[in-house]
Short mmCIF file of C-alpha atoms in Angstrom, two decimals:
data_model
loop_
_atom_site.label_atom_id
_atom_site.label_comp_id
_atom_site.label_asym_id
_atom_site.label_seq_id
_atom_site.Cartn_x
_atom_site.Cartn_y
_atom_site.Cartn_z
CA MET Q 1 132.73 132.48 31.92
CA VAL Q 2 131.18 129.24 30.55
CA ILE Q 3 127.81 130.79 30.58
CA GLN Q 4 129.01 133.76 28.54
CA ASP Q 5 130.85 131.51 26.13
CA LYS Q 6 127.79 129.36 25.64
CA HIS Q 7 125.59 132.38 24.97
CA ARG Q 8 128.01 134.03 22.63
CA HIS Q 9 128.28 131.03 20.38
CA TYR Q 10 124.54 130.62 20.14
CA HIS Q 11 122.91 131.97 17.08
CA SER Q 12 119.20 131.93 16.08
CA ASP Q 13 116.70 133.86 14.11
CA ASP Q 14 113.92 132.99 16.57
CA SER Q 15 113.81 135.64 19.38
CA SER Q 16 111.90 133.44 21.63
CA GLU Q 17 114.72 130.74 21.51
CA GLU Q 18 117.22 133.39 22.29
CA GLU Q 19 115.20 134.50 25.30
CA GLU Q 20 115.05 130.88 26.52
CA VAL Q 21 118.84 130.50 26.16
CA GLU Q 22 119.37 133.70 28.10
CA GLU Q 23 117.06 132.63 30.87
CA SER Q 24 118.62 129.11 31.13
CA ALA Q 25 122.12 130.80 31.21
CA ALA Q 26 121.13 133.02 34.08
CA ILE Q 27 119.86 130.07 36.28
CA PRO Q 28 123.42 128.91 37.33
CA ALA Q 29 124.27 132.54 38.38
CA ARG Q 30 121.05 132.88 40.45
CA GLN Q 31 121.74 129.58 42.07
CA ALA Q 32 125.23 130.64 43.03
CA GLN Q 33 123.99 133.87 44.54
CA PHE Q 34 121.30 131.87 46.46
CA THR Q 35 123.86 129.40 47.70
CA VAL Q 36 126.12 132.17 48.98
CA ARG Q 37 123.20 133.64 50.69
CA LEU Q 38 122.50 130.28 52.48
CA LEU Q 39 126.05 130.02 53.52
CA LEU Q 40 126.28 133.39 54.89
CA ASP Q 41 122.93 133.05 56.68
CA PHE Q 42 123.92 129.70 58.38
CA LEU Q 43 127.59 130.31 59.09
CA PRO Q 44 128.33 131.46 62.58
CA ARG Q 45 129.11 135.12 63.10
CA ASP Q 46 132.65 136.39 62.80
CA ILE Q 47 134.08 133.11 61.60
CA LEU Q 48 135.53 134.09 58.21
CA ASP Q 49 138.87 135.75 57.59
CA VAL Q 50 138.70 135.91 53.82
CA PHE Q 51 135.92 136.01 51.31
CA SER Q 52 136.84 136.04 47.62
CA TRP Q 53 134.38 136.13 44.74
CA GLN Q 54 135.87 134.92 41.58
CA ASN Q 55 135.19 137.16 38.51
CA TRP Q 56 132.57 134.96 36.97
CA GLU Q 57 129.40 136.91 37.68
CA PRO Q 58 128.73 140.11 39.57
CA LEU Q 59 128.33 139.58 43.28
CA SER Q 60 124.95 140.43 44.73
CA VAL Q 61 124.99 143.66 46.74
CA ASP Q 62 122.62 142.11 49.19
CA ASN Q 63 125.19 139.33 49.84
CA PHE Q 64 127.99 141.84 50.05
CA LEU Q 65 126.07 143.65 52.80
CA LEU Q 66 125.28 140.48 54.63
CA LEU Q 67 128.87 139.46 54.50
CA CYS Q 68 129.97 142.77 56.05
CA ASN Q 69 127.26 142.70 58.77
CA LYS Q 70 127.84 139.06 59.91
CA GLN Q 71 131.52 138.44 59.31
CA ARG Q 72 133.11 141.50 61.16
CA SER Q 73 136.41 139.59 61.73
CA LEU Q 74 137.30 139.62 57.98
CA ARG Q 75 140.90 140.50 57.36
CA VAL Q 76 140.58 140.75 53.57
CA LEU Q 77 137.91 142.47 51.67
CA GLU Q 78 137.30 142.89 47.94
CA ILE Q 79 135.21 145.33 45.97
CA GLY Q 80 134.67 143.91 42.65
CA PRO Q 81 131.80 143.61 40.06
CA MET Q 82 128.34 143.99 41.71
CA ASP Q 83 124.88 143.26 40.37
CA ARG Q 84 123.78 146.89 40.94
CA PRO Q 85 125.27 150.23 41.91
CA LEU Q 86 126.96 149.93 45.40
CA THR Q 87 127.35 153.56 46.25
CA PRO Q 88 123.66 154.41 46.98
CA VAL Q 89 123.49 151.38 49.27
CA LEU Q 90 126.51 152.44 51.14
CA GLU Q 91 125.10 155.93 51.65
CA LYS Q 92 122.12 154.19 53.46
CA HIS Q 93 124.68 152.20 55.57
CA PRO Q 94 127.46 154.80 56.22
CA ASN Q 95 129.04 152.77 59.03
CA ILE Q 96 129.13 149.37 57.48
CA PHE Q 97 132.91 149.32 56.95
CA ASP Q 98 133.66 150.46 60.52
CA LYS Q 99 132.35 147.15 61.80
CA LEU Q 100 135.25 145.27 60.19
CA THR Q 101 137.56 145.78 63.06
CA GLU Q 102 140.14 143.12 62.03
CA LEU Q 103 140.32 144.32 58.25
CA ASN Q 104 143.97 144.87 57.24
CA SER Q 105 143.88 143.98 53.51
CA VAL Q 106 141.87 145.68 50.78
CA ASP Q 107 141.59 144.66 47.08
CA VAL Q 108 139.68 147.18 44.82
CA TYR Q 109 138.94 146.71 41.20
CA PRO Q 110 137.28 149.90 40.05
CA ASP Q 111 136.15 150.03 36.28
CA THR Q 112 133.13 152.30 36.89
CA LEU Q 113 132.58 155.55 38.65
CA ASP Q 114 130.35 153.86 41.09
CA ARG Q 115 132.84 151.23 42.12
CA LEU Q 116 135.51 153.95 42.34
CA LYS Q 117 133.42 155.92 44.81
CA ALA Q 118 132.61 152.69 46.85
CA SER Q 119 136.30 151.91 46.92
CA GLN Q 120 137.04 155.47 48.26
CA ARG Q 121 134.50 154.93 51.10
CA LEU Q 122 136.32 151.74 52.16
CA LEU Q 123 139.75 153.36 52.12
CA GLN Q 124 138.45 156.27 54.09
CA ALA Q 125 137.02 153.97 56.73
CA LYS Q 126 140.22 151.92 56.98
CA PRO Q 127 143.21 154.27 56.94
CA ASP Q 128 145.43 151.68 58.83
CA ILE Q 129 145.25 148.73 56.38
CA GLU Q 130 148.58 147.02 55.63
CA HIS Q 131 147.90 145.60 52.19
CA LEU Q 132 146.35 147.55 49.25
CA CYS Q 133 145.59 146.12 45.76
CA ILE Q 134 144.26 148.63 43.15
CA SER Q 135 143.56 147.34 39.75
CA THR Q 136 141.67 149.62 37.43
CA GLY Q 137 139.77 148.37 34.29
CA PHE Q 138 137.99 151.45 32.83
CA GLU Q 139 139.35 150.53 29.37
CA TYR Q 140 137.36 147.30 29.46
CA SER Q 141 134.03 148.88 30.64
CA ASN Q 142 131.45 151.26 29.03
CA GLU Q 143 132.84 154.15 31.12
CA ASP Q 144 136.15 155.41 29.89
CA PRO Q 145 136.62 159.05 30.83
CA GLU Q 146 139.34 161.23 29.17
CA ASP Q 147 140.75 162.49 32.36
CA LEU Q 148 141.44 159.23 34.22
CA HIS Q 149 145.01 159.99 35.04
CA ASP Q 150 146.73 163.02 36.41
CA SER Q 151 147.58 165.97 34.15
CA SER Q 152 149.75 169.16 34.85
CA ILE Q 153 146.66 170.95 35.76
CA ARG Q 154 145.07 168.65 38.41
CA PRO Q 155 144.69 165.08 39.55
CA GLY Q 156 142.97 162.56 37.34
CA LEU Q 157 139.59 160.94 37.98
CA ILE Q 158 141.22 157.90 39.75
CA SER Q 159 143.27 159.93 42.07
CA ARG Q 160 140.87 162.61 43.08
CA THR Q 161 138.00 160.08 43.63
CA LEU Q 162 139.84 157.26 45.27
CA PHE Q 163 141.68 159.49 47.66
CA SER Q 164 139.26 162.40 47.67
CA HIS Q 165 139.06 162.30 51.59
CA MET Q 166 142.84 163.08 51.64
CA GLN Q 167 142.78 166.28 49.76
CA PRO Q 168 144.77 168.55 49.77
CA PHE Q 169 147.42 165.92 49.08
CA ASP Q 170 150.33 168.16 50.07
CA ASN Q 171 149.01 168.04 53.67
CA CYS Q 172 147.55 164.46 53.86
CA LYS Q 173 148.57 161.62 56.14
CA PRO Q 174 149.73 158.84 53.84
CA PHE Q 175 148.98 155.19 53.98
CA HIS Q 176 151.66 153.25 55.78
CA LEU Q 177 151.44 150.03 53.82
CA LYS Q 178 153.47 146.85 53.97
CA ASN Q 179 152.19 145.42 50.65
CA LEU Q 180 151.13 147.37 47.52
CA ASP Q 181 149.84 146.06 44.16
CA LEU Q 182 149.52 148.59 41.64
CA ASP Q 183 148.51 148.97 38.03
CA THR Q 184 148.13 152.63 37.73
CA TYR Q 185 150.44 155.43 38.92
CA ALA Q 186 150.69 159.32 38.96
CA THR Q 187 153.86 160.76 40.36
CA ASP Q 188 152.43 163.87 41.99
CA THR Q 189 149.69 162.01 43.75
CA TRP Q 190 150.84 158.57 44.79
CA LEU Q 191 154.05 159.64 46.37
CA LYS Q 192 151.85 161.76 48.64
CA VAL Q 193 149.11 159.40 49.54
CA ILE Q 194 151.34 156.31 50.06
CA LYS Q 195 154.43 156.17 52.12
CA PHE Q 196 156.62 153.95 49.82
CA SER Q 197 159.67 154.01 52.13
CA VAL Q 198 158.08 151.45 54.51
CA LEU Q 199 156.90 149.08 51.91
CA GLU Q 200 157.91 145.41 52.27
CA LYS Q 201 156.26 143.95 49.15
CA LEU Q 202 155.71 145.88 45.90
CA GLU Q 203 153.90 144.56 42.79
CA ILE Q 204 153.69 146.75 39.51
CA ARG Q 205 151.33 145.35 36.82
CA ASN Q 206 150.71 147.08 33.45
CA CYS Q 207 151.48 150.42 35.10
CA ALA Q 208 151.73 153.47 32.88
CA GLY Q 209 154.28 155.51 34.41
CA ALA Q 210 156.40 152.65 35.84
CA GLU Q 211 159.64 154.14 34.54
CA VAL Q 212 159.10 157.43 36.62
CA LEU Q 213 158.00 155.40 39.55
CA PHE Q 214 161.22 153.34 39.56
CA ALA Q 215 163.30 156.41 39.14
CA GLN Q 216 161.49 158.15 42.14
CA LEU Q 217 161.89 154.98 44.35
CA SER Q 218 165.63 155.04 43.71
CA LYS Q 219 165.86 158.37 45.58
CA PRO Q 220 166.83 158.20 49.24
CA HIS Q 221 163.61 159.98 50.41
CA PHE Q 222 161.26 157.51 48.75
CA ARG Q 223 163.46 154.42 48.77
CA PRO Q 224 161.71 151.37 50.34
CA HIS Q 225 164.39 150.25 52.81
CA LYS Q 226 162.42 147.31 54.06
CA LEU Q 227 161.42 145.93 50.67
CA ARG Q 228 161.78 142.14 50.44
CA SER Q 229 159.49 141.24 47.44
CA LEU Q 230 159.56 143.08 44.07
CA ARG Q 231 157.45 142.01 41.15
CA TRP Q 232 157.20 143.95 37.80
CA MET Q 233 154.77 142.59 35.16
CA ASP Q 234 154.01 144.19 31.88
CA ASP Q 235 152.91 142.69 28.52
CA ASP Q 236 153.22 145.70 26.44
CA LYS Q 237 155.91 148.02 27.80
CA SER Q 238 156.40 151.00 25.46
CA GLU Q 239 158.58 153.19 27.77
CA PRO Q 240 162.06 152.83 26.24
CA HIS Q 241 163.93 153.55 29.56
CA ALA Q 242 161.79 151.45 31.90
CA LEU Q 243 164.35 148.71 32.12
CA GLU Q 244 167.18 151.03 32.87
CA ALA Q 245 165.15 152.73 35.53
CA PHE Q 246 164.31 149.39 37.09
CA GLN Q 247 167.93 148.24 37.12
CA GLY Q 248 168.68 151.47 38.84
CA LEU Q 249 166.11 150.68 41.44
CA LEU Q 250 167.61 147.18 42.00
CA GLU Q 251 170.95 148.85 42.53
CA SER Q 252 169.64 151.14 45.13
CA LEU Q 253 167.89 148.43 47.13
CA SER Q 254 169.35 145.79 49.41
CA GLY Q 255 168.04 142.62 50.89
CA LEU Q 256 165.54 141.42 48.31
CA GLU Q 257 164.18 137.90 48.75
CA THR Q 258 161.84 137.74 45.84
CA LEU Q 259 162.33 139.09 42.55
CA HIS Q 260 159.93 138.38 39.66
CA ILE Q 261 160.03 140.06 36.25
CA TYR Q 262 157.56 139.32 33.37
CA VAL Q 263 158.06 142.03 30.84
CA ASN Q 264 157.39 141.88 27.13
CA ARG Q 265 158.32 144.20 24.31
CA MET Q 266 161.81 144.79 25.85
CA ARG Q 267 165.05 144.63 23.90
CA SER Q 268 166.97 142.66 26.52
CA LEU Q 269 166.91 140.94 29.80
CA PRO Q 270 167.88 142.76 33.06
CA LYS Q 271 171.59 142.64 33.53
CA VAL Q 272 172.71 140.10 36.07
CA GLY Q 273 174.89 142.62 37.90
CA PRO Q 274 172.05 144.46 39.78
CA ILE Q 275 170.48 141.01 40.66
CA ILE Q 276 173.67 139.64 42.13
CA LEU Q 277 173.85 142.55 44.54
CA HIS Q 278 171.00 140.67 46.41
CA LYS Q 279 172.84 137.35 46.43
CA LYS Q 280 172.84 136.86 50.15
CA THR Q 281 169.07 137.12 50.56
CA LEU Q 282 167.54 136.28 47.18
CA THR Q 283 165.56 132.99 47.38
CA SER Q 284 162.98 133.37 44.66
CA LEU Q 285 163.92 134.44 41.12
CA SER Q 286 161.72 134.48 38.09
CA ILE Q 287 162.70 136.34 34.91
CA HIS Q 288 160.89 136.37 31.57
CA SER Q 289 161.23 138.94 28.76
CA GLN Q 290 160.63 138.96 24.98
CA GLN Q 291 160.66 141.49 22.22
CA THR Q 292 158.34 139.71 19.93
CA ARG Q 293 156.72 136.27 19.94
CA ASP Q 294 159.84 134.82 18.12
CA ALA Q 295 162.40 136.92 19.72
CA ILE Q 296 162.54 135.45 23.31
CA HIS Q 297 165.46 136.62 25.47
CA THR Q 298 167.81 134.08 27.09
CA TYR Q 299 170.93 134.87 29.22
CA SER Q 300 174.28 133.96 27.82
CA GLU Q 301 175.93 130.84 29.39
CA GLU Q 302 178.42 133.19 31.11
CA ASP Q 303 175.80 135.37 32.73
CA PHE Q 304 173.73 132.40 33.82
CA ASP Q 305 176.74 130.75 35.31
CA LYS Q 306 177.52 133.81 37.25
CA LEU Q 307 174.02 134.21 38.45
CA CYS Q 308 174.01 130.60 39.79
CA THR Q 309 177.39 130.88 41.29
CA GLU Q 310 176.76 134.15 43.12
CA CYS Q 311 173.09 133.75 44.18
CA PHE Q 312 173.62 130.46 46.01
CA GLN Q 313 170.57 130.97 48.26
CA ILE Q 314 168.00 130.62 45.49
CA ARG Q 315 165.29 127.96 46.35
CA GLN Q 316 162.96 128.70 43.45
CA LEU Q 317 164.03 129.62 39.88
CA SER Q 318 161.93 130.28 36.82
CA ILE Q 319 163.83 131.17 33.84
CA MET Q 320 164.17 130.69 29.93
CA PHE Q 321 166.51 127.94 29.06
CA PRO Q 322 168.26 127.59 25.60
CA LYS Q 323 166.61 125.75 22.84
CA THR Q 324 166.53 121.97 22.80
CA THR Q 325 164.48 119.12 21.21
CA VAL Q 326 162.57 116.16 22.40
CA GLU Q 327 163.46 114.17 19.25
CA HIS Q 328 167.00 113.32 20.35
CA ALA Q 329 168.19 111.26 23.21
CA ILE Q 330 170.52 113.99 24.39
CA ALA Q 331 169.59 117.63 24.80
CA SER Q 332 171.36 120.52 23.12
CA PRO Q 333 174.85 121.41 24.63
CA GLU Q 334 173.50 124.87 25.57
CA PHE Q 335 170.62 123.34 27.37
CA LEU Q 336 172.88 120.80 29.17
CA ALA Q 337 175.21 123.63 30.14
CA PHE Q 338 172.34 125.64 31.71
CA THR Q 339 171.34 122.35 33.60
CA SER Q 340 174.87 121.93 34.91
CA HIS Q 341 174.95 125.52 36.20
CA THR Q 342 171.81 124.99 38.28
CA LEU Q 343 173.62 122.34 40.21
CA LYS Q 344 175.46 125.26 41.93
CA LEU Q 345 172.13 126.10 43.67
CA HIS Q 346 172.38 123.61 46.40
CA ASN Q 347 169.04 124.81 48.03
CA LEU Q 348 166.96 124.75 44.85
CA ARG Q 349 163.57 123.27 45.51
CA THR Q 350 161.66 124.26 42.28
CA LEU Q 351 163.03 124.71 38.78
CA ASN Q 352 160.69 126.23 36.27
CA ILE Q 353 162.04 125.91 32.62
CA ARG Q 354 159.74 128.39 30.72
CA ARG Q 355 160.78 127.44 27.11
CA TRP Q 356 159.25 124.39 25.77
CA PRO Q 357 161.56 122.01 23.83
CA SER Q 358 161.04 122.58 20.16
CA THR Q 359 159.48 119.84 17.92
CA ARG Q 360 159.27 119.21 14.20
CA GLU Q 361 156.12 120.06 12.35
CA SER Q 362 155.85 116.31 11.43
CA PHE Q 363 155.80 115.49 15.14
CA ILE Q 364 152.47 117.32 15.60
CA GLY Q 365 150.62 115.65 12.76
CA SER Q 366 146.89 116.39 11.91
CA LEU Q 367 144.40 117.71 14.49
CA THR Q 368 142.79 114.23 14.79
CA ARG Q 369 146.11 112.85 16.08
CA ILE Q 370 147.12 115.79 18.37
CA ILE Q 371 146.08 114.33 21.63
CA PRO Q 372 148.05 111.05 21.26
CA THR Q 373 150.84 113.10 19.93
CA LEU Q 374 150.76 115.35 23.15
CA ARG Q 375 150.98 112.13 25.17
CA VAL Q 376 154.35 111.21 23.32
CA TYR Q 377 155.52 114.68 23.80
CA GLU Q 378 154.70 114.60 27.58
CA HIS Q 379 156.58 111.36 27.76
CA GLN Q 380 159.67 113.05 26.38
CA LEU Q 381 159.42 115.86 28.92
CA GLN Q 382 159.28 113.27 31.63
CA ARG Q 383 162.51 111.81 30.30
CA ILE Q 384 164.30 115.17 30.32
CA SER Q 385 162.85 115.87 33.77
CA GLN Q 386 164.08 112.54 35.13
CA HIS Q 387 167.56 113.23 33.77
CA ILE Q 388 167.69 116.55 35.57
CA PHE Q 389 166.60 114.96 38.88
CA GLU Q 390 169.29 112.37 38.57
CA LEU Q 391 172.00 114.90 37.78
CA SER Q 392 170.97 116.80 40.77
CA ASP Q 393 170.99 113.84 43.10
CA THR Q 394 174.36 112.59 41.88
CA ASP Q 395 175.93 116.00 42.45
CA ALA Q 396 174.36 116.14 45.95
CA MET Q 397 175.79 112.95 46.97
CA GLU Q 398 179.20 113.72 45.52
CA ASN Q 399 179.36 117.15 47.12
CA ASP Q 400 177.73 116.25 50.46
CA TYR Q 401 174.61 118.43 50.46
CA GLY Q 402 170.88 118.01 50.24
CA LEU Q 403 169.08 115.24 52.13
CA GLY Q 404 171.75 112.67 52.13
CA ASN Q 405 170.63 110.43 49.38
CA ARG Q 406 169.25 113.08 47.07
CA SER Q 407 169.23 116.91 46.52
CA HIS Q 408 166.48 119.26 47.58
CA LEU Q 409 165.10 119.68 44.07
CA SER Q 410 161.47 118.42 44.19
CA VAL Q 411 159.87 120.12 41.22
CA VAL Q 412 160.89 120.41 37.53
CA CYS Q 413 158.16 122.32 35.61
CA TRP Q 414 157.81 123.32 32.00
CA GLY Q 415 155.91 126.33 30.57
CA GLY Q 416 154.38 129.41 32.07
CA ASN Q 417 151.60 130.09 34.70
CA GLY Q 418 149.51 127.00 35.45
CA LYS Q 419 146.48 128.85 36.48
CA THR Q 420 143.89 127.71 33.86
CA ARG Q 421 140.50 125.95 33.51
CA HIS Q 422 140.43 122.34 32.87
CA ASP Q 423 138.70 121.81 29.50
CA SER Q 424 139.68 120.00 26.28
CA ASN Q 425 140.95 123.30 24.74
CA ASP Q 426 143.38 124.05 27.58
CA LYS Q 427 144.86 120.62 27.24
CA LEU Q 428 146.21 121.57 23.81
CA LYS Q 429 147.64 124.94 25.20
CA LEU Q 430 150.31 123.16 27.23
CA LYS Q 431 150.43 126.13 29.58
CA GLN Q 432 152.35 124.25 32.20
CA ILE Q 433 153.48 120.73 32.84
CA PRO Q 434 155.23 119.99 36.29
CA PHE Q 435 156.98 116.93 37.39
CA VAL Q 436 157.59 115.85 40.95
CA ARG Q 437 159.61 113.04 42.55
CA GLY Q 438 157.92 109.67 42.67
CA TRP Q 439 159.06 106.11 43.11
CA LYS Q 440 159.01 102.96 41.09
CA LEU Q 441 159.65 99.31 41.69
CA ASP Q 442 161.41 97.09 39.30
CA PRO Q 443 160.58 93.44 38.95
CA PHE Q 444 163.12 92.51 41.57
CA GLY Q 445 161.59 94.91 44.18
CA GLU Q 446 164.21 97.54 43.90
CA LYS Q 447 163.03 101.10 44.57
CA SER Q 448 164.25 104.06 42.41
CA MET Q 449 163.23 107.64 41.81
CA LEU Q 450 160.77 108.52 39.06
CA ALA Q 451 159.72 111.89 37.67
CA VAL Q 452 155.85 111.83 37.81
CA GLN Q 453 153.73 114.30 35.94
CA THR Q 454 151.09 116.21 37.95
CA ILE Q 455 149.10 119.43 37.83
CA TRP Q 456 150.02 122.90 39.34
CA LYS Q 457 147.37 122.70 41.91
CA MET Q 458 148.91 119.43 43.49
CA VAL Q 459 152.40 120.72 43.45
CA GLN Q 460 152.00 122.89 46.53
CA PHE Q 461 151.18 119.77 48.55
CA VAL Q 462 154.42 118.07 47.36
CA GLU Q 463 156.65 121.13 47.73
CA PRO Q 464 155.46 124.16 49.69
CA GLU Q 465 158.14 126.34 48.23
CA SER Q 466 156.65 126.20 44.62
CA ASP Q 467 154.52 129.30 44.61
CA ILE Q 468 156.81 130.67 41.86
CA LEU Q 469 154.68 128.60 39.45
CA ASN Q 470 151.62 130.71 40.20
CA HIS Q 471 153.02 134.22 39.98
CA SER Q 472 152.56 135.07 36.42
CA LEU Q 473 150.05 137.71 35.14
CA TYR Q 474 150.00 136.44 31.62
CA ASP Q 475 149.33 133.29 29.54
CA MET Q 476 152.88 132.29 28.52
CA HIS Q 477 151.92 129.36 26.48
CA ASP Q 478 152.64 131.20 23.35
CA ILE Q 479 156.43 130.85 23.89
CA HIS Q 480 155.84 127.14 22.84
CA GLN Q 481 156.69 127.60 19.17
CA GLY Q 482 156.29 124.06 18.12
CA PHE Q 483 152.59 123.88 18.61
CA GLY Q 484 152.04 127.43 17.77
CA LEU Q 485 149.07 127.93 20.07
#
């Protein structure tokens, strides 16, 4: 990523200088591939369970083959960007995937016909996998066929290639998956090649046809009776009845433990009624929806009160709070009301408030003063977080729950997904600021609780039940209207 950015911003009329820049930019990539080669050569055989190559540069096909040959105990395998076509190589090594006897999780990212065919070979070799992630990206590649998706005449390119070994689909033996991540769907094909009724985890991401999928899964024959985790993520939902279909699916299910919804371009939030149906089992709840950048949906105080009262088992909550400001010593009445309702969640460990407190334009100042200004802003967030911790502890001691001298609440976080690179620009984006419990000593040696700012990578070591901070497909920093970034 950094290499690409560096090259993209380099401009020169001297072609020789451009060639030198391209050559110097390719050195780190070659070094990375060489390092991976050394590691795979010197690691003992069959010692790795998972190998994941971040989407920085295409993985060397030679390294991929070496990985499959030496690490036959892999439980997770990805097929992502490669430095050259993979299918011709697999034709020369037709049994390479058969060696992976422990493999039960497959992640495929086809954005070219070659990678689509390679993914098909892997699925054909491993029909008993438990987890499948399919994320297509043809719209971002040079290959964008017109018949990608199914039509009334025949299956689309994705279906008829990825599952070509299962045709005819009417008579195929479907995958019995426990976990499915999906961003493409075709009614006539997917319901035949995957047995949705046995799913335990389902994640739908930017999926065209999600409305039809939800409606089909609400029917008794396809309903996933064992489903415990449901995530729906979409940043540009144009299907007008998708939300109604999703609510219908919630009403048909029972026993959900995890429910995460990140959907933009919707006219409203999901109704609390279908969510409350899962009150005895629901432990992780995350809801975000907005119609436009400035039209961010928030539950009414009555609905949020009902949600917190009924869903008393919630341990992780990520939701949009009402507007408030850091300029006043006391938060807005609406914000305080939401805070008081969360006190009914006696098992709450992690609270993620997605809306940033608003600030005046004069608070930001000029660009030369923005970093010191952010420091002041962070101190104000710390003050509000401290107040939330103290309210929670006081309520726990008065009502005899928690850990005796305090509540279970360990993390108060502001903003959206924290997965971001650490550089100067990301500092200004304020994507996520988490606070955890710390301690301070006064001049007399008295110990008291202090809300301490940290980064999202460190939160997991303080509170294991904080993974809700990482489950977001999109950058949600644009909800911070004050800085307008």
